[in-house]
Short mmCIF file of C-alpha atoms in Angstrom, two decimals:
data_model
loop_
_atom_site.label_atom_id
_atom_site.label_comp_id
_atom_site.label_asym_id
_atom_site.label_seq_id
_atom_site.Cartn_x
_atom_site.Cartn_y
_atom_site.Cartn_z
CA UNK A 1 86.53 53.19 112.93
CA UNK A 2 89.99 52.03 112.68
CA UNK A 3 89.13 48.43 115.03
CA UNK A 4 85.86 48.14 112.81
CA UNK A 5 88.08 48.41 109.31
CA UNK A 6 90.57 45.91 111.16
CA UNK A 7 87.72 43.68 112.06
CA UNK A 8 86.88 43.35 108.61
CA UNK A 9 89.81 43.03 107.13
CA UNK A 10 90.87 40.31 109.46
CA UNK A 11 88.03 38.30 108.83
CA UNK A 12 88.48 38.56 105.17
CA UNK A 13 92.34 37.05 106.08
CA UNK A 14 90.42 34.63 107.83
CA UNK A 15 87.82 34.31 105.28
CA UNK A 16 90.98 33.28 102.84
CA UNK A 17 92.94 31.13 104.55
CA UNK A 18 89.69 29.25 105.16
CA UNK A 19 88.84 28.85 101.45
CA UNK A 20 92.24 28.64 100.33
CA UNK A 21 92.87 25.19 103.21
CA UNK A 22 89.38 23.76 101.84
CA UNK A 23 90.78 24.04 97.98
CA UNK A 24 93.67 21.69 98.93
CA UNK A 25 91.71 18.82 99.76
CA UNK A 26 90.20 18.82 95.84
CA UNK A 27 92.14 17.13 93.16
CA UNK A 28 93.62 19.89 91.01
CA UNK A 29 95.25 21.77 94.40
CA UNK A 30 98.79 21.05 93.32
CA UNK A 31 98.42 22.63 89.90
CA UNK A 32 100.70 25.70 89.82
CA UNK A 33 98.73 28.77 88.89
CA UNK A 34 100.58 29.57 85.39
CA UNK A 35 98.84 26.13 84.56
CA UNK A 36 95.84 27.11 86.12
CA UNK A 37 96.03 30.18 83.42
CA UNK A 38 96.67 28.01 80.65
CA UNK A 39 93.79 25.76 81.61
CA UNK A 40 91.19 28.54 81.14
CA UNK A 41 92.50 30.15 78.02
CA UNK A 42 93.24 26.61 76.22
CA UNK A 43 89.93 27.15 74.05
CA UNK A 44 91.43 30.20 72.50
CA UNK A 45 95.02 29.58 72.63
CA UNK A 46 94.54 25.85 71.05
CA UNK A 47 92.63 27.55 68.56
CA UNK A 48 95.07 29.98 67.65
CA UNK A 49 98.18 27.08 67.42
CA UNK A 50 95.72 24.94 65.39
CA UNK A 51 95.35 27.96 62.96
CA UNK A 52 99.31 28.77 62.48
CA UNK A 53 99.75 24.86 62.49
CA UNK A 54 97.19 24.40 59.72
CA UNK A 55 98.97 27.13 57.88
CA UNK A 56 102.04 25.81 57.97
CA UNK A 57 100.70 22.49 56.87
CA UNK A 58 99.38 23.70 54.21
CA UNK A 59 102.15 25.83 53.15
CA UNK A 60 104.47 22.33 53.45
CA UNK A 61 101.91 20.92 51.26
CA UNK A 62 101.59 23.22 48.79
CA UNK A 63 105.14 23.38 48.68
CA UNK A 64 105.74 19.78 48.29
CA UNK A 65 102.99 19.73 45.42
CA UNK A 66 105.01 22.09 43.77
CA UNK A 67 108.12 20.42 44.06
CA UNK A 68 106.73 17.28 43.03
CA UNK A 69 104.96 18.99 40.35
CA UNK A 70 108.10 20.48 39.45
CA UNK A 71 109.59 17.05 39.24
CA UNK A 72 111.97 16.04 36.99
CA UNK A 73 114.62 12.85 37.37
CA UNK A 74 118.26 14.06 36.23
CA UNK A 75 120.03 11.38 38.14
CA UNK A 76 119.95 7.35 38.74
CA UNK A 77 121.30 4.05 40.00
CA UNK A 78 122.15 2.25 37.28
CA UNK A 79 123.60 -1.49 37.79
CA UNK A 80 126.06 -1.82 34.26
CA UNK A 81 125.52 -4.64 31.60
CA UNK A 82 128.74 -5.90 30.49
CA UNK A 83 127.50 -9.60 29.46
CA UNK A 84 128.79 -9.98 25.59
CA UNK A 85 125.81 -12.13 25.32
CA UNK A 86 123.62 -9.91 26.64
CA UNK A 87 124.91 -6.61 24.42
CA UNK A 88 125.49 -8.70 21.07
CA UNK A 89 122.20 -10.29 21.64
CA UNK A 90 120.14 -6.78 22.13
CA UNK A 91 122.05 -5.33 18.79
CA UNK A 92 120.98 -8.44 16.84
CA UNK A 93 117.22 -7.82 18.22
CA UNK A 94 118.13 -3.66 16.99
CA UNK A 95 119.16 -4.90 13.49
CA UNK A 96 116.38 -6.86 12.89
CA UNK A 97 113.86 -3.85 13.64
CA UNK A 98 116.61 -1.12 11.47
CA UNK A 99 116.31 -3.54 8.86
CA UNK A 100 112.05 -3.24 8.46
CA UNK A 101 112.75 0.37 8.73
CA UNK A 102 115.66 2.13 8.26
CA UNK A 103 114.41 5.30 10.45
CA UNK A 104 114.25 3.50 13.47
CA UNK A 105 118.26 3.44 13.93
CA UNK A 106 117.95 7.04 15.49
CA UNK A 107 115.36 5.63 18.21
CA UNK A 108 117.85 2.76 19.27
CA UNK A 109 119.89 3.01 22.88
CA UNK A 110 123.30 2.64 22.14
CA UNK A 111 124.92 -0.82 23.20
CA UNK A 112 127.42 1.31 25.57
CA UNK A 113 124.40 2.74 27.78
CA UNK A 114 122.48 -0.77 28.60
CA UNK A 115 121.63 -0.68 31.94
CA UNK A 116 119.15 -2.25 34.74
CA UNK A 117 117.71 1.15 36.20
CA UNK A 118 117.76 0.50 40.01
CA UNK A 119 115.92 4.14 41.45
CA UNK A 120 115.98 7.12 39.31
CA UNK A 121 115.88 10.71 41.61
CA UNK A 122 116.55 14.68 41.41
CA UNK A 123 119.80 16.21 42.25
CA UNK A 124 119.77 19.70 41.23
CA UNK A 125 123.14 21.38 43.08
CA UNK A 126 126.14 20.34 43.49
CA UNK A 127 125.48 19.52 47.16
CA UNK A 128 123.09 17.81 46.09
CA UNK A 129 125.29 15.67 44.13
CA UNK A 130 127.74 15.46 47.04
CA UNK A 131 124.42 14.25 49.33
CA UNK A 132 123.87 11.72 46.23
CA UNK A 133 127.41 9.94 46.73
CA UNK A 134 127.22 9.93 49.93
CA UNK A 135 123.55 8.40 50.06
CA UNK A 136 125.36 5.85 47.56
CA UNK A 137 128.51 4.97 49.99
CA UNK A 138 125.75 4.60 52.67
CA UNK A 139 123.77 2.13 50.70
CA UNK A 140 126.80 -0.53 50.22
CA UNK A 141 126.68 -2.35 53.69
CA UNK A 142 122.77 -2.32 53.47
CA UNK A 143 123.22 -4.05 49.92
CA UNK A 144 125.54 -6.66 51.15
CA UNK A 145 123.40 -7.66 53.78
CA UNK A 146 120.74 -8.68 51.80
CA UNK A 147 123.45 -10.48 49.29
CA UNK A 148 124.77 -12.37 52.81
CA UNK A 149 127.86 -13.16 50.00
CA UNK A 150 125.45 -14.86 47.38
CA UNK A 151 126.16 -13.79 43.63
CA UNK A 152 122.82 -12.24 42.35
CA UNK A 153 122.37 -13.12 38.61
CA UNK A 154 119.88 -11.42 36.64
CA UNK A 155 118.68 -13.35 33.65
CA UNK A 156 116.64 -11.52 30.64
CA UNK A 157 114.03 -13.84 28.52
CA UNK A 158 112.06 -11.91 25.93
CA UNK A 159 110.85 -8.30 24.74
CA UNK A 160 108.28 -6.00 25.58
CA UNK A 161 107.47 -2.23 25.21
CA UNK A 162 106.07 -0.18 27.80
CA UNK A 163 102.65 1.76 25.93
CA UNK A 164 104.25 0.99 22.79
CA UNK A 165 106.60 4.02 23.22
CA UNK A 166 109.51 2.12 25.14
CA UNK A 167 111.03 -1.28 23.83
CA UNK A 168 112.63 -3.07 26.54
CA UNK A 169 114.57 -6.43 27.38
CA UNK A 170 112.14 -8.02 29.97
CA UNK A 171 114.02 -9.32 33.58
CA UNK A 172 112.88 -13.39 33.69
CA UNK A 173 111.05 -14.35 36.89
CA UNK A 174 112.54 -16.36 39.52
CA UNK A 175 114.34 -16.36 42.87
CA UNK A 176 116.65 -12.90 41.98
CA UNK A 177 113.81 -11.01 41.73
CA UNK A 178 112.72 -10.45 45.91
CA UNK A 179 116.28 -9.46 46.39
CA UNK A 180 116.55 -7.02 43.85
CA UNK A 181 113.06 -5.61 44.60
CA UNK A 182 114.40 -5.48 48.26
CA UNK A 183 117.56 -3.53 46.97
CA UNK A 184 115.53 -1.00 45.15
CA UNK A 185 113.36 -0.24 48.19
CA UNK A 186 116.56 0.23 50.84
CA UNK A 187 118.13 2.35 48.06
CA UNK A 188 114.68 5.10 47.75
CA UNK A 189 114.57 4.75 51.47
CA UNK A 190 118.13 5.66 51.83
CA UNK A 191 118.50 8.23 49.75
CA UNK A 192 114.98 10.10 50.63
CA UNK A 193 116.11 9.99 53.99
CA UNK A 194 118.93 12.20 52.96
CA UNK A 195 116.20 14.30 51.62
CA UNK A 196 116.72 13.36 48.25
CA UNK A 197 113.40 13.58 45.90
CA UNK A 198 113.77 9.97 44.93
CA UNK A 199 111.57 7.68 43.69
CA UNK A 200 108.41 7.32 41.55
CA UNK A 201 104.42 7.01 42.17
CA UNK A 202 104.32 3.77 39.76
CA UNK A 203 105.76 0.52 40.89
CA UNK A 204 109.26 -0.43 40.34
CA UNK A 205 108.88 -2.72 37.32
CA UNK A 206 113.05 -3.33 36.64
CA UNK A 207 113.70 -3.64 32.99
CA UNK A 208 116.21 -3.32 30.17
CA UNK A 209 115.73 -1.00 27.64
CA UNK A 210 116.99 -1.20 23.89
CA UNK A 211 114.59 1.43 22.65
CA UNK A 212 112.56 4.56 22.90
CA UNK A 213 110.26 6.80 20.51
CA UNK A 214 111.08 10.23 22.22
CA UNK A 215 114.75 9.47 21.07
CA UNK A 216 113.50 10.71 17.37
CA UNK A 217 110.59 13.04 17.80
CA UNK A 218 110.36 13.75 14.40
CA UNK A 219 109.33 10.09 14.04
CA UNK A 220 106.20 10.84 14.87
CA UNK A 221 105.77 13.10 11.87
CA UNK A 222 106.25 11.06 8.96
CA UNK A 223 103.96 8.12 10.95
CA UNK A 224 105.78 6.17 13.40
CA UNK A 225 103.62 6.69 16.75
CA UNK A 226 103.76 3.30 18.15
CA UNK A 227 106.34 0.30 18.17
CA UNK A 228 104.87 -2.15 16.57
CA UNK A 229 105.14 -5.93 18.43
CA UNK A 230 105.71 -7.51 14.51
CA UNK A 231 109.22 -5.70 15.02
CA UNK A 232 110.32 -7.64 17.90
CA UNK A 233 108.12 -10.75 17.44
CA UNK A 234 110.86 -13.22 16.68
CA UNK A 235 112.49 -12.20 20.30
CA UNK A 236 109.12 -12.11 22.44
CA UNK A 237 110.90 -15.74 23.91
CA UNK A 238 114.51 -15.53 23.15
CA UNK A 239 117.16 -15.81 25.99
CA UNK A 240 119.45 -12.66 26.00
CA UNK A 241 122.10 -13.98 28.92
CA UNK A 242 122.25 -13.37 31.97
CA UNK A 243 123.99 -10.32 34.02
CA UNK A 244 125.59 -10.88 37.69
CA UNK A 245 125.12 -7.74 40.02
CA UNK A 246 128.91 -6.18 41.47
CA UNK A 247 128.82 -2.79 40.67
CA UNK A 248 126.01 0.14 41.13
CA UNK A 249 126.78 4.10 39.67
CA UNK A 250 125.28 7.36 40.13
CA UNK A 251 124.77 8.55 36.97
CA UNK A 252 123.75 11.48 35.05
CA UNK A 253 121.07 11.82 32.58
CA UNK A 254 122.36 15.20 31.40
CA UNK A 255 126.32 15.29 31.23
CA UNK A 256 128.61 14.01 28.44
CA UNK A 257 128.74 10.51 28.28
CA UNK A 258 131.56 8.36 28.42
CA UNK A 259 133.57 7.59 25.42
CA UNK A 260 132.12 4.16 25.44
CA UNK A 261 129.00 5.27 25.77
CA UNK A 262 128.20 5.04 29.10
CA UNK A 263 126.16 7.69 31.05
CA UNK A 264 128.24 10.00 33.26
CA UNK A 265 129.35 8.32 36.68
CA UNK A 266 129.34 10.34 39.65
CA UNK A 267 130.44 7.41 41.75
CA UNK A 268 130.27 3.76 41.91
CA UNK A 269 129.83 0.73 44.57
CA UNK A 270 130.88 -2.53 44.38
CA UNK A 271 128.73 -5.03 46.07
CA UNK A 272 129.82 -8.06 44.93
CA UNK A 273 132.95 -9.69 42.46
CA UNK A 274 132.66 -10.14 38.96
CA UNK A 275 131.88 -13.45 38.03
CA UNK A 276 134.34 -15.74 36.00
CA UNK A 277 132.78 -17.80 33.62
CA UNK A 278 134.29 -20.09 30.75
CA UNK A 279 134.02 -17.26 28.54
CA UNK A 280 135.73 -14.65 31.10
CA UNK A 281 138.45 -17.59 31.03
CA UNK A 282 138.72 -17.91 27.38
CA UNK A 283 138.79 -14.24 27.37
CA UNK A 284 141.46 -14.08 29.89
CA UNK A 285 143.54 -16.93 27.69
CA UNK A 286 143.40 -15.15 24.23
CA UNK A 287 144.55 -11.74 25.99
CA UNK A 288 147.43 -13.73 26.98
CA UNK A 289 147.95 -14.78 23.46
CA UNK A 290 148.08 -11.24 22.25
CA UNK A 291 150.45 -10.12 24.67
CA UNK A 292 152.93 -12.82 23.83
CA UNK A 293 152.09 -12.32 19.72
CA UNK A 294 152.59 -8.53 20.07
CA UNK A 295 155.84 -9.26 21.96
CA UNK A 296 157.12 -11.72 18.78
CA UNK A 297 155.92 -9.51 15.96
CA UNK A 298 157.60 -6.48 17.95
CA UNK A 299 160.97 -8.49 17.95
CA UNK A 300 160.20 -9.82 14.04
CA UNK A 301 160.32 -5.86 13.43
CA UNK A 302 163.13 -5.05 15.22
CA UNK A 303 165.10 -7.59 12.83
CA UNK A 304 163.96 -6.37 10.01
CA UNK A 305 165.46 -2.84 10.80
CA UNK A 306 169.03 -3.93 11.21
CA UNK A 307 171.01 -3.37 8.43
CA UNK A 308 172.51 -6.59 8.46
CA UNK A 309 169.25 -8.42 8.30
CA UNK A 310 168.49 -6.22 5.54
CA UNK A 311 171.13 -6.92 3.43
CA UNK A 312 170.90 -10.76 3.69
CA UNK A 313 167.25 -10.48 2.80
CA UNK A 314 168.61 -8.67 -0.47
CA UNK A 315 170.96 -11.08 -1.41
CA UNK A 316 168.74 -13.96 -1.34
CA UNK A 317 166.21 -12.47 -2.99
CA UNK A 318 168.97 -11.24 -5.54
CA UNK A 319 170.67 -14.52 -6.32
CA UNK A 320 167.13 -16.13 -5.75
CA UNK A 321 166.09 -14.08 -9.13
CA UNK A 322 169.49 -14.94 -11.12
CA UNK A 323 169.11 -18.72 -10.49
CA UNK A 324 165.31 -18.42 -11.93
CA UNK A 325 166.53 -16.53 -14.72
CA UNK A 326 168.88 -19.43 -15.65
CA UNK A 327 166.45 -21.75 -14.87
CA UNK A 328 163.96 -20.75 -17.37
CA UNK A 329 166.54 -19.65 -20.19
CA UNK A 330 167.95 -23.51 -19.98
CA UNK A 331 164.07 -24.86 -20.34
CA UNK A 332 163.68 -22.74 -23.36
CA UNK A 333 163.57 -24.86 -26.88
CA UNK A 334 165.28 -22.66 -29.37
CA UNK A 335 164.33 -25.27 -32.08
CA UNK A 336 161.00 -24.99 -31.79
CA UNK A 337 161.51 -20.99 -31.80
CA UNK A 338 160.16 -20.12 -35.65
CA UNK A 339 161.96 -17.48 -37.43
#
């Protein structure tokens, strides 16, 4: 009984190691057997993962939606304009429209807060903020390399509005443009890789703006939906200056302004110097002038308060007076006087 069991079970052994020596010859022999496992359940296992993956997905993009749903720009690049010609020539352009209608002086930008938006984002924390500045800093060598040392002047040429509700100072065409377009791409790209929400869906049209309708609301209410092109006409053409790129800020939409104006700076680059033109000479020569007039009128003054000086200046004007007197009582003609 025992010899027959062994039998058996021996030539099962053999039965195994026979099978087992014939399975190595075929092509999947090496696979180990946890593999082997994973092989034959991938149908239901795959299906599972693609489930909780799907679900995540579209938990990321429902998320997102919201977010971008949710969003609102509080923050920018903005690259300062600081030509005289520029400003004086954009409050001449504002005067002209006040004077058709008086109302529209509460829909004008101030002069201090003219700026060339470069990317316009959301920074809701202060970390945030702190990931904004440093997203800035980043961005500085990446400018300069497409500058290679070249100035990059920005000239503005006429007026347009954007669907009648924004009046803006239009950026002329030419060779500055690529660049700048190039500028405003490495800037979104740098600071969304920081995992800023930067950026918008419409195309990055830069321009300068001098006006905007949803500055007076109430505007609206007694008429004025739309600015009308007959305000502007006589600058559709006209040259405003031009604006040489050194310096771009992080700035806030929300916070105090500065008291020149200007938006809120977080922090600033400089990408470039500051270009010195006749003017920026002439400038330069007259603030000398000042300096050295300030300096004689404050020595004039100082004069005048010693005592000394004082009492010379009273005695000439004293026997100035008596020798007038005389003068004119020897000119009168008493015979001629009637009595």
């Amino acid at each position: 009984m025992c010899d027959s069991r062994c039998g058996e079970e021996d030539a099962t052994q053999d039965c195994a190691v026979s099978t087992a020596d014939s399975l190595i010859s075929l092509p999947f022999a090496t696979i180990d057997i946890e593999d082997v496992c994973e092989v034959t359940d991938v149908p239901q296992i795959n299906s599972k993962r693609r489930e909780e993956k799907d679900s995540i997905k579209n938990k990321q993009v429902k998320k997102k939606k919201t977010k971008h749903k949710n969003y609102q720009p509080n923050y920018f690049l903005s690259i300062p304009i600081t030509s005289k010609k520029i400003t004086g020539g954009i409050k001449t352009l504002q005067s002209a429209i006040i004077q058709q209608d008086e109302r529209l002086a509460k829909a004008m930008v101030g002069d201090g807060s003219f700026h060339l938006t470069l990317l316009v984002m959301q920074l809701l924390s202060e970390d945030e903020v702190n990931i904004g500045v440093d997203a800035l800093s980043q961005l500085k060598p990446s400018v300069e390399d497409v500058l290679q040392g070249r100035r990059l002047t920005l000239p503005f040429q006429g007026t347009d509005t954007f669907g009648n509700q924004v009046g803006f100072v239009k950026l002329a065409d030419g060779d500055h443009i690529p660049p700048l377009l190039e500028i405003a791409e490495i800037a979104k790209r740098t600071f969304q890789e920081k995992g800023v929400l930067a950026g918008e869906t419409r195309s990055y049209k830069p321009h300068l703006t001098f006006m905007k309708l949803s500055k007076a609301p109430w505007l609206r209410k007694h008429g004025v939906k739309k600015i009308d092109p007959k305000w502007y006409e006589k600058f559709s053409n006209h040259r405003f200056g031009e604006e040489t790129l050194y310096r771009i800020d992080l700035c806030s939409m929300e916070k105090k302004k500065q008291s020149n104006g200007y938006y809120h700076c977080e922090s600033s680059i400089v990408v470039g110097k500051k270009p010195i033109g006749p003017q920026d000479l002439i400038n330069e020569v007259l603030q000398r002038e000042r300096i050295s007039l300030k300096s004689k009128v404050k020595q004039i003054k100082e004069l005048l308060l010693m005592p000394e000086i004082q009492a010379k200046i009273r005695k000439e004007l004293f026997e100035g007076r008596l020798v007038n007197n005389r003068s004119q009582a020897d000119d009168v003609d008493f015979s001629t006087t009637s009595t």
